[in-house]
């Protein structure tokens, strides 16, 4: 094995025949072993090539047949996988590197005198075959003009035998499609030419249904790179595909005349797009792939040797695009580089997802075998050896058919729903609905949550996951509503000062309403209900946090009481003097009065005898007992709820009374039925003793017995009617009872809020305004609701039930009256309830 030394330009200097390795070159000892872990040195930095499933780009060299092959200079390795170049120093001096005369290039194969057939087999067959399995493939021909790139790629269009890679690839694709009846495979093609950094559609002359964008642009999206405006043609058979290819070739030639283009100075990219859907599986996955067949422009460096005008321009563009291609390839070969300069020119940009990446990549370097072309040949071989360093990670392009996916998911959904239904029926759960909830159902859950929080509902039954989630959601809704309500209630009643709003505080202090410690003037040691103060510059919308004026003593007693029942049991019925508590101030009163006060006396601060006492109805130093306060509440803010409550109760009592009457009647009827039955039995036994007689098959009975039978029949009918009435009444009673409970609870809840607001606001406010506070105004224990006593109305109704004012005759009269009245009341109450619920 020969030791090889990498020359700076990428070739290999053969060591054997020549002097020992120079010291500097020793650093660059390098062996090309594609799949082994390799250590390379570059600028004294060590790095490693990953040993993985990555694949090297395959680089082949095709030598153009010539009668004048430079046997002396060009030699192939024994395995036909390397080319050695040897130059006689004296003869070529000055043309190539003055020092170097030997190079060795390792390749994947040298194609010398190879038929088009062999070239295709060696170079393209596998790439095309894998494309049908979803791998992208790129085959590129590189080399100087006339070296045979076009011959390799397209071949002789007039001679079938000499057809190139392109037509053969199309043939292979369609043959493979035929072999795969299980898949619906579509083939599309496009043909792009890049000339002087401009894009040309070589198939633009064909009818095409699709967006035609001019000028064409290269667009990148998550799916890859595509050329906007380039026509992509669906082909269902080989022949159509060939027609497209020939059309493109013809256009290429025509353009070279009409547009004065030199066809060897342009890059051509023929792309075959494959998309395969399974016919048998309802799989939503499908595969796509793209085969790029690239015929690059001549790589000779024309610019060097005094070209001018059009030629110079072309040369500049070609030099640029090919050197950008080379740069991109060097970057791709360097695994430490994470940025690849693809966007420097149209060629690399258009091929961004076809160079390296997940593609199978093959390079065919076309060279002359003539000694005269050695300089360009060396340059081409260097390019090939660089390309060989590039690794790719071929991967299948799998995509999802959204429409099929939706269909499959829908099927799955139906199946799962059926599964659920079976589960439910096995678990004796009937009529569980798993559909998304509508507004009414959500409102019902909201009401359940409210009742649960209030204590009127012991537990919320679990129905399904959706319902559980909605319950949690409604908890959040109710909580935030309650927080807002508390704050609004406080704001309605009090002007709050933000403790951090120094301007507001100082304004209040200036007005003499608060001392420096935040205590209200006139309240020694800061005791008293200080929050009724109106700061003149208090900003609305800011959360108030003042707590200094809170009376500690009171607070503790308030806490104790607040924690217990608002109204103790039967206390409600106890009549208590109303003089203990005057109604609390109405909204805005405090502020208005304070302002009025300022108007009348600008200089004098308000009297030290607690300005509040003059400004608002006096607040007692200790809050009134709850029963007393409750009486006031019922006359004041709770009057409407109280009225509804009472009305509901009177309806309830009336129903109860009727139910008891009906029961009495039923009992009386039952007694009579029993008596009649007895009498009838007696008559029957009498008849039997006296001997029966028949007439024409009919039993003959006497009149008395006949009347008894009629009576019994009548009684039974009455019994049934009354019994039905009673059942209806019981249902009504149950319903009314529910309404009464609800009203009672609401009354107490509202009272609780009112009571706390009226007498304990400082502390409540502190709690309420803390973010994330768990305050739930109006919450009272269930036991309290249950133990709430009946009021006077109750007693009166009970009295009515036992004693009628004007004897039994008045029953129907009163009944009718009460009925009419209560029907109206009932309707009114229901409307009222609905309104309050809506609120
Ligand atoms: P390029 O595209 O690289 O400029 P072409 O493919 O046009 O070169 O080749 C130039 C000429 O050489 C063409 O006439 C072509 O038929 C001929 N030629 C190139 N390679 C071969 C080959 N392997 N066998 C036969 N003729 C070839
Ligand atoms: Mg060509």
Short mmCIF file of N, CA, C and O and ligand atoms in Angstrom, two decimals, residues 144-151 252 263-266 295-298, ligand 2:
data_model
loop_
_atom_site.label_atom_id
_atom_site.label_comp_id
_atom_site.label_asym_id
_atom_site.label_seq_id
_atom_site.Cartn_x
_atom_site.Cartn_y
_atom_site.Cartn_z
N UNK A 144 -15.34 19.96 -17.39
CA UNK A 144 -15.15 21.06 -18.34
C UNK A 144 -16.01 20.82 -19.59
O UNK A 144 -16.43 19.68 -19.86
N UNK A 145 -16.23 21.88 -20.29
CA UNK A 145 -17.08 21.81 -21.47
C UNK A 145 -16.54 20.78 -22.48
O UNK A 145 -15.33 20.71 -22.70
N UNK A 146 -17.44 19.98 -23.01
CA UNK A 146 -17.07 19.00 -24.02
C UNK A 146 -16.62 17.67 -23.43
O UNK A 146 -16.38 16.70 -24.15
N UNK A 147 -16.54 17.60 -22.09
CA UNK A 147 -16.03 16.38 -21.46
C UNK A 147 -17.07 15.27 -21.42
O UNK A 147 -16.75 14.12 -21.11
N UNK A 148 -18.34 15.62 -21.74
CA UNK A 148 -19.36 14.58 -21.82
C UNK A 148 -20.43 14.62 -20.75
O UNK A 148 -21.10 13.63 -20.48
N UNK A 149 -20.64 15.77 -20.13
CA UNK A 149 -21.67 15.88 -19.07
C UNK A 149 -23.06 15.65 -19.67
O UNK A 149 -23.83 14.83 -19.17
N UNK A 150 -23.34 16.41 -20.73
CA UNK A 150 -24.66 16.30 -21.33
C UNK A 150 -24.87 14.91 -21.93
O UNK A 150 -25.94 14.33 -21.85
N UNK A 151 -23.79 14.40 -22.49
CA UNK A 151 -23.86 13.06 -23.06
C UNK A 151 -24.20 12.05 -21.96
O UNK A 151 -25.03 11.15 -22.14
N UNK A 252 -33.98 24.16 -24.78
CA UNK A 252 -32.63 24.53 -24.37
C UNK A 252 -31.81 24.95 -25.59
O UNK A 252 -31.10 25.96 -25.56
N UNK A 263 -25.18 27.12 -24.39
CA UNK A 263 -25.83 26.11 -23.55
C UNK A 263 -24.86 25.41 -22.61
O UNK A 263 -25.24 24.92 -21.57
N UNK A 264 -23.59 25.41 -22.97
CA UNK A 264 -22.65 24.75 -22.07
C UNK A 264 -22.32 25.63 -20.86
O UNK A 264 -21.60 25.22 -19.96
N UNK A 265 -22.85 26.84 -20.90
CA UNK A 265 -22.58 27.75 -19.78
C UNK A 265 -23.75 27.84 -18.80
O UNK A 265 -23.80 28.73 -17.97
N UNK A 266 -24.68 26.93 -18.97
CA UNK A 266 -25.81 26.98 -18.03
C UNK A 266 -25.91 25.68 -17.25
O UNK A 266 -25.42 24.63 -17.68
N UNK A 295 -27.13 18.73 -14.71
CA UNK A 295 -26.09 18.87 -15.73
C UNK A 295 -25.48 20.25 -15.52
O UNK A 295 -26.07 21.27 -15.87
N UNK A 296 -24.30 20.26 -14.88
CA UNK A 296 -23.70 21.55 -14.52
C UNK A 296 -23.02 22.20 -15.72
O UNK A 296 -22.68 21.53 -16.71
N UNK A 297 -22.83 23.49 -15.59
CA UNK A 297 -22.14 24.24 -16.65
C UNK A 297 -20.66 23.83 -16.64
O UNK A 297 -20.14 23.34 -15.64
N UNK A 298 -20.03 24.05 -17.76
CA UNK A 298 -18.60 23.71 -17.89
C UNK A 298 -17.77 24.36 -16.80
O UNK A 298 -17.94 25.54 -16.49
MG1 LIG B 2 -23.26 20.10 -22.00
#
